PDB file of C-alpha atoms in Angstrom:
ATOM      1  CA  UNK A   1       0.000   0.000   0.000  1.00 96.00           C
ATOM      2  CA  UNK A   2       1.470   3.538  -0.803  1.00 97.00           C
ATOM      3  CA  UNK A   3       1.429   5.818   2.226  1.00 98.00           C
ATOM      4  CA  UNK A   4       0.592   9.604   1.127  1.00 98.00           C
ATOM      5  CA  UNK A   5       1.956  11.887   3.656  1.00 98.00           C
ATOM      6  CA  UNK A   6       1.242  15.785   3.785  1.00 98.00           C
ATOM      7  CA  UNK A   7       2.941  18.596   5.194  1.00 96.00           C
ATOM      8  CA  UNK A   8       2.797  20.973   6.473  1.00 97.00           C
ATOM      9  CA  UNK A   9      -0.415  20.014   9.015  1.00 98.00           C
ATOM     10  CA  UNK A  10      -1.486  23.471   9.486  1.00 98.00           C
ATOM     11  CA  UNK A  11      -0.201  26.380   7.176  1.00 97.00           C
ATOM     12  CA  UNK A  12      -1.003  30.452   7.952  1.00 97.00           C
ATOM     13  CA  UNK A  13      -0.887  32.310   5.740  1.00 96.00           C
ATOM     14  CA  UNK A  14      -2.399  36.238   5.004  1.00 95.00           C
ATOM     15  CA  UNK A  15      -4.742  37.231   2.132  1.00 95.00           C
ATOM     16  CA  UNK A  16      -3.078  38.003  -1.331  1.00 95.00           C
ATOM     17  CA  UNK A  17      -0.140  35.823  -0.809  1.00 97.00           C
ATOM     18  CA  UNK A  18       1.339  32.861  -1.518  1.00 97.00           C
ATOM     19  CA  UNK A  19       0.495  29.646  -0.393  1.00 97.00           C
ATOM     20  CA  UNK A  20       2.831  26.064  -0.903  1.00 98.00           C
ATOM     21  CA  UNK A  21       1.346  23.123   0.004  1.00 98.00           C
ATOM     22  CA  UNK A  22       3.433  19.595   0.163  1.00 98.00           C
ATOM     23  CA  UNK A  23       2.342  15.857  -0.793  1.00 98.00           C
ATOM     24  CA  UNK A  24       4.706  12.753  -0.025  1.00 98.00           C
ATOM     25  CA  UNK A  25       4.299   8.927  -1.811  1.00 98.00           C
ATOM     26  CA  UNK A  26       6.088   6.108  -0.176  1.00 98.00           C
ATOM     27  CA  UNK A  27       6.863   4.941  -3.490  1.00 98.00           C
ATOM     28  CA  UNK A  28       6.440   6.341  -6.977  1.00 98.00           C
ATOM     29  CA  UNK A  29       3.016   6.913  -8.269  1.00 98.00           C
ATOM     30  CA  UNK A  30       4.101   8.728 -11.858  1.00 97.00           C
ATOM     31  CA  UNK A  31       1.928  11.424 -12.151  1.00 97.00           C
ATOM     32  CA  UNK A  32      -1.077  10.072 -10.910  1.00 97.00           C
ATOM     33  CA  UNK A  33      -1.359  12.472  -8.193  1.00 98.00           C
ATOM     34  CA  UNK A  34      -5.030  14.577  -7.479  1.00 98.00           C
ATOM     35  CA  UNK A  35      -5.730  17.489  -5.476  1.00 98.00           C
ATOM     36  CA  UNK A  36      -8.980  17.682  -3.360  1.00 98.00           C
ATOM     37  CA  UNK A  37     -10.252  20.854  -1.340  1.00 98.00           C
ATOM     38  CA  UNK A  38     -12.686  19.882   1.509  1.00 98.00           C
ATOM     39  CA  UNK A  39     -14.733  22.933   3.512  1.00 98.00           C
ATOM     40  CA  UNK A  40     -16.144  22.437   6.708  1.00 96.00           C
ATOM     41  CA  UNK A  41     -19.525  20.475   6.347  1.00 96.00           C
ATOM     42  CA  UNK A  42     -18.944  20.376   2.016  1.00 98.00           C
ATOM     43  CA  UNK A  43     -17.793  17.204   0.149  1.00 98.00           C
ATOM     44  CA  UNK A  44     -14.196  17.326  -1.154  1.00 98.00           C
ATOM     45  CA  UNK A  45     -13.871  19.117  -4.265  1.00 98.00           C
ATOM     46  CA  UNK A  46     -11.529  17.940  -7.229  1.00 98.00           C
ATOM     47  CA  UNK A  47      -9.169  20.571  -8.060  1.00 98.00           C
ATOM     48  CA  UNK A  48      -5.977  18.809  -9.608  1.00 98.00           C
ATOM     49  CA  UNK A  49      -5.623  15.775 -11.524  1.00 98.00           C
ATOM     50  CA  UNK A  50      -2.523  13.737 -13.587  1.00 97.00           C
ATOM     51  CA  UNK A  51      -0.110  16.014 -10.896  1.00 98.00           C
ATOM     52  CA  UNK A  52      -0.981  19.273 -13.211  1.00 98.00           C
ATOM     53  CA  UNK A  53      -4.378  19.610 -14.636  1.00 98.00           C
ATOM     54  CA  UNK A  54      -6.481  21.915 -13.531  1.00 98.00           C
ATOM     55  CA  UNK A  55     -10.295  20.405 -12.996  1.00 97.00           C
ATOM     56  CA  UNK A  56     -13.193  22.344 -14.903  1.00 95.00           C
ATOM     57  CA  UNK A  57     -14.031  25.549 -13.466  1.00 96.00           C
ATOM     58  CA  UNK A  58     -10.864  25.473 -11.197  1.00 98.00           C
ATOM     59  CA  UNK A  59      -9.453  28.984 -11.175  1.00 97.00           C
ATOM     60  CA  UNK A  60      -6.138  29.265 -12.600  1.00 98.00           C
ATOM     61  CA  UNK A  61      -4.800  30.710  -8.998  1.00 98.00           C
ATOM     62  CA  UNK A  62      -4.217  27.051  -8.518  1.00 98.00           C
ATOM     63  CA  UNK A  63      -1.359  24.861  -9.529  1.00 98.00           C
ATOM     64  CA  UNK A  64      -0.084  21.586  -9.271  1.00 98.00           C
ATOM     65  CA  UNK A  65       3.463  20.230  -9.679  1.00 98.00           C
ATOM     66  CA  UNK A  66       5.679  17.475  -9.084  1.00 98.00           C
ATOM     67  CA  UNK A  67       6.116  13.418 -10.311  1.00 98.00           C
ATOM     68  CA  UNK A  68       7.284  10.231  -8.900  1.00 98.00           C
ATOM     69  CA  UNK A  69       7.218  10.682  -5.180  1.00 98.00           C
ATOM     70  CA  UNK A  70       6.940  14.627  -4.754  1.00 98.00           C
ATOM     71  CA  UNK A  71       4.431  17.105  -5.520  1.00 98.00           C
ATOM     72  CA  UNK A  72       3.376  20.208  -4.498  1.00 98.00           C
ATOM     73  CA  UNK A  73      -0.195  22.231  -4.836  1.00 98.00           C
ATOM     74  CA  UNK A  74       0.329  26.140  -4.998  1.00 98.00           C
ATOM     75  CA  UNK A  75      -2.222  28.835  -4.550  1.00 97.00           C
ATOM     76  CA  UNK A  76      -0.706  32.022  -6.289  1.00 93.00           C
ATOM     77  CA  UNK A  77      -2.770  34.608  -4.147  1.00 93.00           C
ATOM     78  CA  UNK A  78      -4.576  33.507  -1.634  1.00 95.00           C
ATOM     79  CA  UNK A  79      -8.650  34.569  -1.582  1.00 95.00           C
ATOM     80  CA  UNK A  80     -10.766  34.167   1.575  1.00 94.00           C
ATOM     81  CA  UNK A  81     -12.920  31.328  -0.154  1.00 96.00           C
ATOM     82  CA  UNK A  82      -9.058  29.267  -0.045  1.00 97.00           C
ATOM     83  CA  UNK A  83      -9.287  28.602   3.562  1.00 94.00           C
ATOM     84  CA  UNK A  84      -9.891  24.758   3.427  1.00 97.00           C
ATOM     85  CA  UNK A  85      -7.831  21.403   4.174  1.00 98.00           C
ATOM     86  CA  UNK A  86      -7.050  20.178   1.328  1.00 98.00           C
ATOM     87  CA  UNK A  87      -6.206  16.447   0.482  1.00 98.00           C
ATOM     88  CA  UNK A  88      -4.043  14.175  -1.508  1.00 98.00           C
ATOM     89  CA  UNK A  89      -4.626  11.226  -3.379  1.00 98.00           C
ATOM     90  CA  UNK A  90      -2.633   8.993  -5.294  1.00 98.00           C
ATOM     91  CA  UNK A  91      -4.060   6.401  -8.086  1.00 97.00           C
ATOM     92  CA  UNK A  92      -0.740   4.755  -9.838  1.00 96.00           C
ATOM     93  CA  UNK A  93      -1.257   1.440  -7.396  1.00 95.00           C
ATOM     94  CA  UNK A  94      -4.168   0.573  -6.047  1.00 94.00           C
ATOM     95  CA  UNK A  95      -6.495  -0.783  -4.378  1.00 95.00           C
ATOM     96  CA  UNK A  96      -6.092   0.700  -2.577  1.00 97.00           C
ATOM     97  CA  UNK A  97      -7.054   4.192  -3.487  1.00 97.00           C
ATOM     98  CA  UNK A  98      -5.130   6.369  -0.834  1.00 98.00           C
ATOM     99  CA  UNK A  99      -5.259   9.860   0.677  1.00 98.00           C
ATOM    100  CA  UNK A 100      -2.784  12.315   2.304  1.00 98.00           C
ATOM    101  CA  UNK A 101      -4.182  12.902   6.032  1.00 98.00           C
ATOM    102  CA  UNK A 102      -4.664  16.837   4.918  1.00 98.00           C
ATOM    103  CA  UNK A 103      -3.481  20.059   5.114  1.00 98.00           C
ATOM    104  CA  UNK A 104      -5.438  22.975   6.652  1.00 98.00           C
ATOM    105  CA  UNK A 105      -4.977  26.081   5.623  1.00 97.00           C
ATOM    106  CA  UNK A 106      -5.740  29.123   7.922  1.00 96.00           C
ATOM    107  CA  UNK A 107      -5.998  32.717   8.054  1.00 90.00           C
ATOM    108  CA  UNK A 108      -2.717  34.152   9.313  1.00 90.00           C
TER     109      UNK A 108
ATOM    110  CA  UNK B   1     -24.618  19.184 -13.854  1.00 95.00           C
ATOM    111  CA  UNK B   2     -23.225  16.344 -12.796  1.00 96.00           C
ATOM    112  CA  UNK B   3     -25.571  14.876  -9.180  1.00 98.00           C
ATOM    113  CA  UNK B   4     -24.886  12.688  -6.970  1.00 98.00           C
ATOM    114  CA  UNK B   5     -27.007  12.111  -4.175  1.00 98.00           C
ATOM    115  CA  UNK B   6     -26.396   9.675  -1.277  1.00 98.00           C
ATOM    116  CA  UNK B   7     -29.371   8.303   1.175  1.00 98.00           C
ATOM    117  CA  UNK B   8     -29.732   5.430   3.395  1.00 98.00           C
ATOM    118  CA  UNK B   9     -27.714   6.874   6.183  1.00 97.00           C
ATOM    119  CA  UNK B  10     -28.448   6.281   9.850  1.00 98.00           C
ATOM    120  CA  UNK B  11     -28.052   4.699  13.627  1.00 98.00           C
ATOM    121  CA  UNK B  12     -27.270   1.424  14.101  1.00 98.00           C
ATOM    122  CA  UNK B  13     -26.223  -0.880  16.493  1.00 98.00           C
ATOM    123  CA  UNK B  14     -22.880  -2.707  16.922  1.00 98.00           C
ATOM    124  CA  UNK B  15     -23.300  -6.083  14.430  1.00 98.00           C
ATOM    125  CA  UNK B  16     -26.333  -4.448  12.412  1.00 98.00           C
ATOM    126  CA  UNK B  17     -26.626  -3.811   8.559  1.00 98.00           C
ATOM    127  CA  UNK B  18     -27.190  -1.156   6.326  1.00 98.00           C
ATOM    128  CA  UNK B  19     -27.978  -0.354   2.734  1.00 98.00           C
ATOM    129  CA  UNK B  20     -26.358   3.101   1.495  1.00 98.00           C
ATOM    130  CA  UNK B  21     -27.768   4.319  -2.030  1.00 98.00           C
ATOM    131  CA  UNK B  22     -26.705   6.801  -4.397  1.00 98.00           C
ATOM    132  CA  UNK B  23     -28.744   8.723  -7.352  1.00 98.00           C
ATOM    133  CA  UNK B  24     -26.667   9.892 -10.177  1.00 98.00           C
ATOM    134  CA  UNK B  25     -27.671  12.461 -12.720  1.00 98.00           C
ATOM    135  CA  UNK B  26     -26.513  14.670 -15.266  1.00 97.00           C
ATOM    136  CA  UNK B  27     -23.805  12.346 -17.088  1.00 96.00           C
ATOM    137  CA  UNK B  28     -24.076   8.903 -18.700  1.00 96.00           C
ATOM    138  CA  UNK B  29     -24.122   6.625 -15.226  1.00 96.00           C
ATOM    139  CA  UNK B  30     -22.927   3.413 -17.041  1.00 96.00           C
ATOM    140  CA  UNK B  31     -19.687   4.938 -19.077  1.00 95.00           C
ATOM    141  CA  UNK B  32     -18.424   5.600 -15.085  1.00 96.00           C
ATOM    142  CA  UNK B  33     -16.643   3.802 -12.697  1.00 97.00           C
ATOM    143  CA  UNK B  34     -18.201   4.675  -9.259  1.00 97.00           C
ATOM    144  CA  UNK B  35     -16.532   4.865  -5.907  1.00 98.00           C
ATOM    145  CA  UNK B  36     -17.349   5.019  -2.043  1.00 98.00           C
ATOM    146  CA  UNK B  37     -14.966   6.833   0.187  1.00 98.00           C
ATOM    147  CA  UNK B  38     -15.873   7.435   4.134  1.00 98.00           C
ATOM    148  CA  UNK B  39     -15.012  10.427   6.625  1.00 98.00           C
ATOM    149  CA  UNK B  40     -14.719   9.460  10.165  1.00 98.00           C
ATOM    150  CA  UNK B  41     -15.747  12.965  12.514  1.00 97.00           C
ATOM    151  CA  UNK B  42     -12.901  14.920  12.517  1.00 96.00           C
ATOM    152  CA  UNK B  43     -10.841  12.525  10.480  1.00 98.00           C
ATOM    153  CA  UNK B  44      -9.310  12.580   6.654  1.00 98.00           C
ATOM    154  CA  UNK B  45     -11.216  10.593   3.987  1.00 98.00           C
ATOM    155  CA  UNK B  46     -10.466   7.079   3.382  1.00 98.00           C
ATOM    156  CA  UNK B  47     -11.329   5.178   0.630  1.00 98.00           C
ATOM    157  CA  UNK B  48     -14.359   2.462   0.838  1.00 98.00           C
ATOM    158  CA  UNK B  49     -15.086   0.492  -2.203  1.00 98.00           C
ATOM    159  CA  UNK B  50     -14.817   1.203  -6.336  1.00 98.00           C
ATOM    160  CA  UNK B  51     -16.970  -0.655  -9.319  1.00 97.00           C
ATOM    161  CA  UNK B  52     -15.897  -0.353 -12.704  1.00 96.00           C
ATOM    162  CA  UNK B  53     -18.583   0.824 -15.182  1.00 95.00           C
ATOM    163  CA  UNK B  54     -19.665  -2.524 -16.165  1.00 95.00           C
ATOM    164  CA  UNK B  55     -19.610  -4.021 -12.642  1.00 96.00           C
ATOM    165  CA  UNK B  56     -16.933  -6.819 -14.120  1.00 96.00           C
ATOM    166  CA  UNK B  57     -14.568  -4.879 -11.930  1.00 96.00           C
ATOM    167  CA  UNK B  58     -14.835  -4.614  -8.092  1.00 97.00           C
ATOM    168  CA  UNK B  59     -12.440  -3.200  -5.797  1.00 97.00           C
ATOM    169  CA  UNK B  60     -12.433  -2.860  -1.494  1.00 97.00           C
ATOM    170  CA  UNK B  61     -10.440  -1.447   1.205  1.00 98.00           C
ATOM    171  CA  UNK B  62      -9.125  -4.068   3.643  1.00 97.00           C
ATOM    172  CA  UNK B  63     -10.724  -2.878   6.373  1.00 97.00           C
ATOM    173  CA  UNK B  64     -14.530  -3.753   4.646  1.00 98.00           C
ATOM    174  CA  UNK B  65     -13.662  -6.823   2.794  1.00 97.00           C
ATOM    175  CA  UNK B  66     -16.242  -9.518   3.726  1.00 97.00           C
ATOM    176  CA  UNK B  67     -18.496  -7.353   5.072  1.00 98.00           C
ATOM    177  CA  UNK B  68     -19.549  -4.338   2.545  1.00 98.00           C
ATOM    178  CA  UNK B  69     -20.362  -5.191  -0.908  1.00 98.00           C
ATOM    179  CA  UNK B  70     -20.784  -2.610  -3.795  1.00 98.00           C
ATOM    180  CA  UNK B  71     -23.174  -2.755  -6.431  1.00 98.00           C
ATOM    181  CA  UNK B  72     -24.693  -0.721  -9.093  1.00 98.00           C
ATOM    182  CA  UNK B  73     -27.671  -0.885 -10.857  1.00 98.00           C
ATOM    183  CA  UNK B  74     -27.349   1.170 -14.556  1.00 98.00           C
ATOM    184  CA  UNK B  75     -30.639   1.333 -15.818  1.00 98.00           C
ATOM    185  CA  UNK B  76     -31.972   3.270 -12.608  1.00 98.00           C
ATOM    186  CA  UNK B  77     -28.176   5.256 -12.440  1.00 98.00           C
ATOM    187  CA  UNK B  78     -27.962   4.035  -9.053  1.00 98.00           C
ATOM    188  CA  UNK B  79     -25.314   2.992  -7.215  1.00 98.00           C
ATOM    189  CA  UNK B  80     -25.503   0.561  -3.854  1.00 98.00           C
ATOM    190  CA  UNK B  81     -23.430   0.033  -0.634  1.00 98.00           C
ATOM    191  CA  UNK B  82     -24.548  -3.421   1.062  1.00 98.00           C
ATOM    192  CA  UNK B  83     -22.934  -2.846   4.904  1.00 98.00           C
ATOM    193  CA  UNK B  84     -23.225  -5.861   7.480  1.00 98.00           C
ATOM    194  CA  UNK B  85     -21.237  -6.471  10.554  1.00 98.00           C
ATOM    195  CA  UNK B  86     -20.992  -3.071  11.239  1.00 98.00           C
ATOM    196  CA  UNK B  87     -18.261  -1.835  14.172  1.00 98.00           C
ATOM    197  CA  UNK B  88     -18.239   1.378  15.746  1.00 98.00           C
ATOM    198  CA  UNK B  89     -14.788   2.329  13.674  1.00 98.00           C
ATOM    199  CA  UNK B  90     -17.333   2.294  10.545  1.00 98.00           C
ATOM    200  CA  UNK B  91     -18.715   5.586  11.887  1.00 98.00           C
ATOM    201  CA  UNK B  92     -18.614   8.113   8.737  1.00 98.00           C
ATOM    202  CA  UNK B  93     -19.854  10.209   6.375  1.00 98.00           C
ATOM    203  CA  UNK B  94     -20.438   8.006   3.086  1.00 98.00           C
ATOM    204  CA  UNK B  95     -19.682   9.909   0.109  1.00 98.00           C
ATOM    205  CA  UNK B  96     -20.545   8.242  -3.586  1.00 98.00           C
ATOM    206  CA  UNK B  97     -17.921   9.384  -5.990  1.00 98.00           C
ATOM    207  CA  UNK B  98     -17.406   9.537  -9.725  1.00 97.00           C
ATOM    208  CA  UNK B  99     -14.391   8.790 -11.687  1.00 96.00           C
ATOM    209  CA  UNK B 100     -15.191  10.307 -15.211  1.00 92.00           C
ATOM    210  CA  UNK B 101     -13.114   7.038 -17.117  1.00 88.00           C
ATOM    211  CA  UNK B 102     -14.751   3.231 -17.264  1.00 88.00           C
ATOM    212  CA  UNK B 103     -12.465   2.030 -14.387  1.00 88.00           C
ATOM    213  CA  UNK B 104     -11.446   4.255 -10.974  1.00 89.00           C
ATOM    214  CA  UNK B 105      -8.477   6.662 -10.432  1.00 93.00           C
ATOM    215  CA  UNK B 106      -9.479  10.046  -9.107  1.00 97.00           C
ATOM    216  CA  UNK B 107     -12.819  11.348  -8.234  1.00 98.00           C
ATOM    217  CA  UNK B 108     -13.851  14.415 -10.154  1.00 97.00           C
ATOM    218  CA  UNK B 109     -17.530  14.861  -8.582  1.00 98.00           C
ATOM    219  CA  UNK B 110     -18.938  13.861  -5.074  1.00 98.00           C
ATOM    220  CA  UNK B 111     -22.373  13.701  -3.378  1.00 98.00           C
ATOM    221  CA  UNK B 112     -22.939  15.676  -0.565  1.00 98.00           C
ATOM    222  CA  UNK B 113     -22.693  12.397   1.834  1.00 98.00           C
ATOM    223  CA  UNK B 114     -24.667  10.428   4.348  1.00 98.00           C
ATOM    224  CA  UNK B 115     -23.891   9.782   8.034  1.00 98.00           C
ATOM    225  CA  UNK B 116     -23.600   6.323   9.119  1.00 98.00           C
ATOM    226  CA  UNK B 117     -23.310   6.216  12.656  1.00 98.00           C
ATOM    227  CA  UNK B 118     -22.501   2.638  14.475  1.00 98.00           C
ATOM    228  CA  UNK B 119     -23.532   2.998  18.395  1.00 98.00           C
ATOM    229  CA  UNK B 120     -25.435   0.624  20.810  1.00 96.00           C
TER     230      UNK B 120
END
């Protein structure tokens, strides 16, 4: 089973500015990385998929990066609506299907 | 616009059984593979169950093998979780998830969940 592992836990950061969010496999998973955004009391929402694609309707404030075993979601300028954990999830090997354990991401 | 809606949710005890449905809309049901994927209170989302698009492909965590079986029904665009034995540790919102190819990888849309709550 690959192990996803996120980091930071918790990130602050202000309005307008940058925010880097990282994603860990145990092993390689190519690029079949996606990026989910979960608000309190919502269902996750797809935002990145294949490591770098943007899902429809996804603004382009959002970016994905990485292969193998190391990727990274980046959002450009942060907006007040970006406050969210946000989740992981590899699909190169499965079952199973399997999920970074989140980043939150707070108003500094 | 792609729906998914999720029902079925509720209290049970410790050993009981459950049947979790989903109602898809919106897209062609039967070109998708379908997924369940569970959220513990307070906890990150873990991944349940998958079916292919044609049901010749079924997939389950470890931790619901033998006890939860996934089904789908294409001409009503449904899709099915069959829970027995259930613990307290399977506790969760129940979330029915799309993949937008034949067989699973990641989940592009997601119904708003059920609660499934497993408590004497």
């Amino acid at each position: 089973e690959i192990a996803m592992t996120q980091s930071p836990a918790t990130l602050s950061v202000s309005p307008g500015e940058r925010a880097t969010l990282s994603c860990r496999a145990s092993q390689s998973v190519s690029s079949n990385l996606a990026w989910y955004q979960q608000k309190p009391g919502q269902a996750p929402r797809l935002l990145i998929y294949g490591a770098s694609t943007r899902a429809t309707d996804i603004p382009a404030r959002f970016s994905g990066s990485g292969s193998g075993t190391e990727f990274t979601l980046t959002i450009s300028s942060l907006q007040s609506e970006d406050f969210a954990i946000y989740y992981c999830q590899q699909y190169d090997i499965w079952p199973p299907f399997t999920f970074g354990q989140g980043t939150r991401l707070e108003i500094k | 616009e792609v729906q998914l809606v999720e029902s079925g949710g509720g209290l049970v005890k410790p050993g009981g059984s459950l049947r979790l449905s989903c109602a898809a809309s919106g897209f062609t049901f039967s070109s998708s593979a379908m997924s369940w994927v569970r959220q513990a209170p307070g906890k990150g989302l873990e991944w349940v169950s998958s079916i292919s698009s044609s049901s010749a492909y079924i997939f389950e965590a470890n931790s619901v093998r033998g006890r939860f079986i996934i089904s789908r029904d294409n001409a009503q665009k449904s899709l099915y979780l069959q829970m027995n034995s259930l613990r307290a540790d399977d506790t969760a919102v129940y979330y029915c998830a799309r993949s937008i190819t034949s067989r699973p990888g990641w989940f592009d849309s997601w119904g708003p969940g059920t609660l499934v709550t497993v408590s004497s």
